[in-house]
Amino acid sequence: MFNSSENSETIKTEGANWWIASIIVDKNGIDLGDIDTTKKSFLIENDVFTFERQNGNEIFISVSENQTNEERIITFTLQSGNYHDGIRVVQSSN
């Protein structure tokens, strides 16, 4: 849970054999293009968030300031084999 200001958080995962199955910002899917999310290090950036995987099991997420009057919800779905889990970021409105 973040306030409306620019924020960031680092998360460590127990395993390193995961990839991003999907990213959804306010009910809209984000096209990952040709980014290989199985790599141990990669960066995904857009005007709302930055998602950076470092060293296989460390995730850095930052969000830009939410200048809207609507709460922002970002869902990162992670997958390892048939197991799915996720990170849900909720950012307050301005």
mmCIF file with all atom_site columns, C-alpha atoms in Angstrom:
data_model
loop_
_atom_site.group_PDB
_atom_site.id
_atom_site.type_symbol
_atom_site.label_atom_id
_atom_site.label_alt_id
_atom_site.label_comp_id
_atom_site.label_asym_id
_atom_site.label_entity_id
_atom_site.label_seq_id
_atom_site.pdbx_PDB_ins_code
_atom_site.Cartn_x
_atom_site.Cartn_y
_atom_site.Cartn_z
_atom_site.occupancy
_atom_site.B_iso_or_equiv
_atom_site.pdbx_formal_charge
_atom_site.auth_seq_id
_atom_site.auth_comp_id
_atom_site.auth_asym_id
_atom_site.auth_atom_id
_atom_site.pdbx_PDB_model_num
ATOM 1  C CA . MET A 1 1  ? 0.000  0.000   0.000   1.00 0.00 ? 1  MET A CA 1
ATOM 2  C CA . PHE A 1 2  ? 1.507  3.313   -1.106  1.00 0.00 ? 2  PHE A CA 1
ATOM 3  C CA . ASN A 1 3  ? 0.357  6.878   -0.642  1.00 0.00 ? 3  ASN A CA 1
ATOM 4  C CA . SER A 1 4  ? -0.075 9.064   -3.732  1.00 0.00 ? 4  SER A CA 1
ATOM 5  C CA . SER A 1 5  ? 3.570  10.206  -3.743  1.00 0.00 ? 5  SER A CA 1
ATOM 6  C CA . GLU A 1 6  ? 6.341  8.573   -5.752  1.00 0.00 ? 6  GLU A CA 1
ATOM 7  C CA . ASN A 1 7  ? 7.293  5.392   -3.858  1.00 0.00 ? 7  ASN A CA 1
ATOM 8  C CA . SER A 1 8  ? 9.421  2.275   -4.095  1.00 0.00 ? 8  SER A CA 1
ATOM 9  C CA . GLU A 1 9  ? 9.916  -1.059  -2.381  1.00 0.00 ? 9  GLU A CA 1
ATOM 10 C CA . THR A 1 10 ? 12.351 -3.960  -2.672  1.00 0.00 ? 10 THR A CA 1
ATOM 11 C CA . ILE A 1 11 ? 11.051 -7.519  -2.275  1.00 0.00 ? 11 ILE A CA 1
ATOM 12 C CA . LYS A 1 12 ? 13.055 -10.731 -2.023  1.00 0.00 ? 12 LYS A CA 1
ATOM 13 C CA . THR A 1 13 ? 11.693 -14.019 -3.336  1.00 0.00 ? 13 THR A CA 1
ATOM 14 C CA . GLU A 1 14 ? 12.649 -17.408 -1.917  1.00 0.00 ? 14 GLU A CA 1
ATOM 15 C CA . GLY A 1 15 ? 13.265 -18.946 -5.315  1.00 0.00 ? 15 GLY A CA 1
ATOM 16 C CA . ALA A 1 16 ? 14.694 -17.673 -8.567  1.00 0.00 ? 16 ALA A CA 1
ATOM 17 C CA . ASN A 1 17 ? 12.887 -19.920 -11.085 1.00 0.00 ? 17 ASN A CA 1
ATOM 18 C CA . TRP A 1 18 ? 9.959  -17.605 -11.776 1.00 0.00 ? 18 TRP A CA 1
ATOM 19 C CA . TRP A 1 19 ? 8.896  -15.257 -14.554 1.00 0.00 ? 19 TRP A CA 1
ATOM 20 C CA . ILE A 1 20 ? 6.234  -12.602 -15.044 1.00 0.00 ? 20 ILE A CA 1
ATOM 21 C CA . ALA A 1 21 ? 3.016  -14.048 -16.443 1.00 0.00 ? 21 ALA A CA 1
ATOM 22 C CA . SER A 1 22 ? 1.222  -10.693 -16.622 1.00 0.00 ? 22 SER A CA 1
ATOM 23 C CA . ILE A 1 23 ? 1.130  -7.095  -15.444 1.00 0.00 ? 23 ILE A CA 1
ATOM 24 C CA . ILE A 1 24 ? -2.170 -5.276  -15.066 1.00 0.00 ? 24 ILE A CA 1
ATOM 25 C CA . VAL A 1 25 ? -2.509 -1.559  -14.314 1.00 0.00 ? 25 VAL A CA 1
ATOM 26 C CA . ASP A 1 26 ? -6.026 -0.421  -13.427 1.00 0.00 ? 26 ASP A CA 1
ATOM 27 C CA . LYS A 1 27 ? -7.613 -3.364  -15.309 1.00 0.00 ? 27 LYS A CA 1
ATOM 28 C CA . ASN A 1 28 ? -5.429 -2.817  -18.410 1.00 0.00 ? 28 ASN A CA 1
ATOM 29 C CA . GLY A 1 29 ? -2.850 -5.407  -19.410 1.00 0.00 ? 29 GLY A CA 1
ATOM 30 C CA . ILE A 1 30 ? 0.686  -4.234  -20.129 1.00 0.00 ? 30 ILE A CA 1
ATOM 31 C CA . ASP A 1 31 ? 2.424  -5.563  -23.248 1.00 0.00 ? 31 ASP A CA 1
ATOM 32 C CA . LEU A 1 32 ? 5.786  -7.000  -22.223 1.00 0.00 ? 32 LEU A CA 1
ATOM 33 C CA . GLY A 1 33 ? 6.973  -6.957  -25.814 1.00 0.00 ? 33 GLY A CA 1
ATOM 34 C CA . ASP A 1 34 ? 10.179 -8.920  -26.266 1.00 0.00 ? 34 ASP A CA 1
ATOM 35 C CA . ILE A 1 35 ? 11.340 -8.706  -22.629 1.00 0.00 ? 35 ILE A CA 1
ATOM 36 C CA . ASP A 1 36 ? 12.521 -12.126 -21.446 1.00 0.00 ? 36 ASP A CA 1
ATOM 37 C CA . THR A 1 37 ? 11.197 -12.247 -17.880 1.00 0.00 ? 37 THR A CA 1
ATOM 38 C CA . THR A 1 38 ? 12.867 -15.620 -17.227 1.00 0.00 ? 38 THR A CA 1
ATOM 39 C CA . LYS A 1 39 ? 16.258 -13.893 -17.079 1.00 0.00 ? 39 LYS A CA 1
ATOM 40 C CA . LYS A 1 40 ? 17.806 -13.303 -13.658 1.00 0.00 ? 40 LYS A CA 1
ATOM 41 C CA . SER A 1 41 ? 17.986 -9.559  -14.317 1.00 0.00 ? 41 SER A CA 1
ATOM 42 C CA . PHE A 1 42 ? 15.681 -7.379  -16.407 1.00 0.00 ? 42 PHE A CA 1
ATOM 43 C CA . LEU A 1 43 ? 13.926 -4.023  -16.315 1.00 0.00 ? 43 LEU A CA 1
ATOM 44 C CA . ILE A 1 44 ? 10.371 -3.052  -17.276 1.00 0.00 ? 44 ILE A CA 1
ATOM 45 C CA . GLU A 1 45 ? 9.578  0.658   -17.294 1.00 0.00 ? 45 GLU A CA 1
ATOM 46 C CA . ASN A 1 46 ? 6.599  2.762   -18.243 1.00 0.00 ? 46 ASN A CA 1
ATOM 47 C CA . ASP A 1 47 ? 5.108  6.057   -17.068 1.00 0.00 ? 47 ASP A CA 1
ATOM 48 C CA . VAL A 1 48 ? 3.341  4.462   -14.054 1.00 0.00 ? 48 VAL A CA 1
ATOM 49 C CA . PHE A 1 49 ? 5.848  1.941   -12.655 1.00 0.00 ? 49 PHE A CA 1
ATOM 50 C CA . THR A 1 50 ? 9.305  0.419   -12.834 1.00 0.00 ? 50 THR A CA 1
ATOM 51 C CA . PHE A 1 51 ? 9.784  -3.305  -12.177 1.00 0.00 ? 51 PHE A CA 1
ATOM 52 C CA . GLU A 1 52 ? 13.364 -4.488  -11.940 1.00 0.00 ? 52 GLU A CA 1
ATOM 53 C CA . ARG A 1 53 ? 14.503 -8.026  -11.248 1.00 0.00 ? 53 ARG A CA 1
ATOM 54 C CA . GLN A 1 54 ? 18.005 -8.217  -9.812  1.00 0.00 ? 54 GLN A CA 1
ATOM 55 C CA . ASN A 1 55 ? 20.134 -11.276 -9.026  1.00 0.00 ? 55 ASN A CA 1
ATOM 56 C CA . GLY A 1 56 ? 17.274 -13.691 -9.687  1.00 0.00 ? 56 GLY A CA 1
ATOM 57 C CA . ASN A 1 57 ? 15.406 -13.242 -6.419  1.00 0.00 ? 57 ASN A CA 1
ATOM 58 C CA . GLU A 1 58 ? 15.256 -9.512  -5.752  1.00 0.00 ? 58 GLU A CA 1
ATOM 59 C CA . ILE A 1 59 ? 12.468 -7.297  -7.100  1.00 0.00 ? 59 ILE A CA 1
ATOM 60 C CA . PHE A 1 60 ? 12.566 -3.513  -7.062  1.00 0.00 ? 60 PHE A CA 1
ATOM 61 C CA . ILE A 1 61 ? 9.231  -1.813  -7.739  1.00 0.00 ? 61 ILE A CA 1
ATOM 62 C CA . SER A 1 62 ? 8.753  1.930   -7.955  1.00 0.00 ? 62 SER A CA 1
ATOM 63 C CA . VAL A 1 63 ? 5.645  3.919   -8.829  1.00 0.00 ? 63 VAL A CA 1
ATOM 64 C CA . SER A 1 64 ? 5.309  7.464   -10.083 1.00 0.00 ? 64 SER A CA 1
ATOM 65 C CA . GLU A 1 65 ? 3.195  10.003  -8.252  1.00 0.00 ? 65 GLU A CA 1
ATOM 66 C CA . ASN A 1 66 ? -0.508 9.300   -8.650  1.00 0.00 ? 66 ASN A CA 1
ATOM 67 C CA . GLN A 1 67 ? -1.916 12.669  -9.683  1.00 0.00 ? 67 GLN A CA 1
ATOM 68 C CA . THR A 1 68 ? -5.384 11.312  -10.422 1.00 0.00 ? 68 THR A CA 1
ATOM 69 C CA . ASN A 1 69 ? -8.461 11.230  -8.226  1.00 0.00 ? 69 ASN A CA 1
ATOM 70 C CA . GLU A 1 70 ? -8.598 7.431   -8.579  1.00 0.00 ? 70 GLU A CA 1
ATOM 71 C CA . GLU A 1 71 ? -6.802 4.775   -6.564  1.00 0.00 ? 71 GLU A CA 1
ATOM 72 C CA . ARG A 1 72 ? -4.185 3.005   -8.706  1.00 0.00 ? 72 ARG A CA 1
ATOM 73 C CA . ILE A 1 73 ? -3.915 -0.791  -8.611  1.00 0.00 ? 73 ILE A CA 1
ATOM 74 C CA . ILE A 1 74 ? -1.012 -2.642  -10.222 1.00 0.00 ? 74 ILE A CA 1
ATOM 75 C CA . THR A 1 75 ? -0.907 -6.440  -10.220 1.00 0.00 ? 75 THR A CA 1
ATOM 76 C CA . PHE A 1 76 ? 2.266  -8.325  -11.111 1.00 0.00 ? 76 PHE A CA 1
ATOM 77 C CA . THR A 1 77 ? 1.521  -12.036 -11.633 1.00 0.00 ? 77 THR A CA 1
ATOM 78 C CA . LEU A 1 78 ? 4.557  -14.271 -11.153 1.00 0.00 ? 78 LEU A CA 1
ATOM 79 C CA . GLN A 1 79 ? 4.676  -17.869 -12.341 1.00 0.00 ? 79 GLN A CA 1
ATOM 80 C CA . SER A 1 80 ? 6.929  -20.846 -11.631 1.00 0.00 ? 80 SER A CA 1
ATOM 81 C CA . GLY A 1 81 ? 5.807  -23.977 -13.445 1.00 0.00 ? 81 GLY A CA 1
ATOM 82 C CA . ASN A 1 82 ? 2.089  -24.355 -12.710 1.00 0.00 ? 82 ASN A CA 1
ATOM 83 C CA . TYR A 1 83 ? 2.291  -22.193 -9.571  1.00 0.00 ? 83 TYR A CA 1
ATOM 84 C CA . HIS A 1 84 ? 1.051  -18.595 -9.797  1.00 0.00 ? 84 HIS A CA 1
ATOM 85 C CA . ASP A 1 85 ? 1.475  -15.869 -7.201  1.00 0.00 ? 85 ASP A CA 1
ATOM 86 C CA . GLY A 1 86 ? 1.447  -12.147 -7.364  1.00 0.00 ? 86 GLY A CA 1
ATOM 87 C CA . ILE A 1 87 ? 2.327  -8.755  -6.034  1.00 0.00 ? 87 ILE A CA 1
ATOM 88 C CA . ARG A 1 88 ? -0.503 -6.252  -5.733  1.00 0.00 ? 88 ARG A CA 1
ATOM 89 C CA . VAL A 1 89 ? 0.403  -2.591  -5.397  1.00 0.00 ? 89 VAL A CA 1
ATOM 90 C CA . VAL A 1 90 ? -2.355 -0.218  -4.300  1.00 0.00 ? 90 VAL A CA 1
ATOM 91 C CA . GLN A 1 91 ? -1.558 3.480   -4.514  1.00 0.00 ? 91 GLN A CA 1
ATOM 92 C CA . SER A 1 92 ? -3.833 6.113   -3.016  1.00 0.00 ? 92 SER A CA 1
ATOM 93 C CA . SER A 1 93 ? -5.383 8.828   -5.134  1.00 0.00 ? 93 SER A CA 1
ATOM 94 C CA . ASN A 1 94 ? -4.186 12.409  -4.984  1.00 0.00 ? 94 ASN A CA 1
#
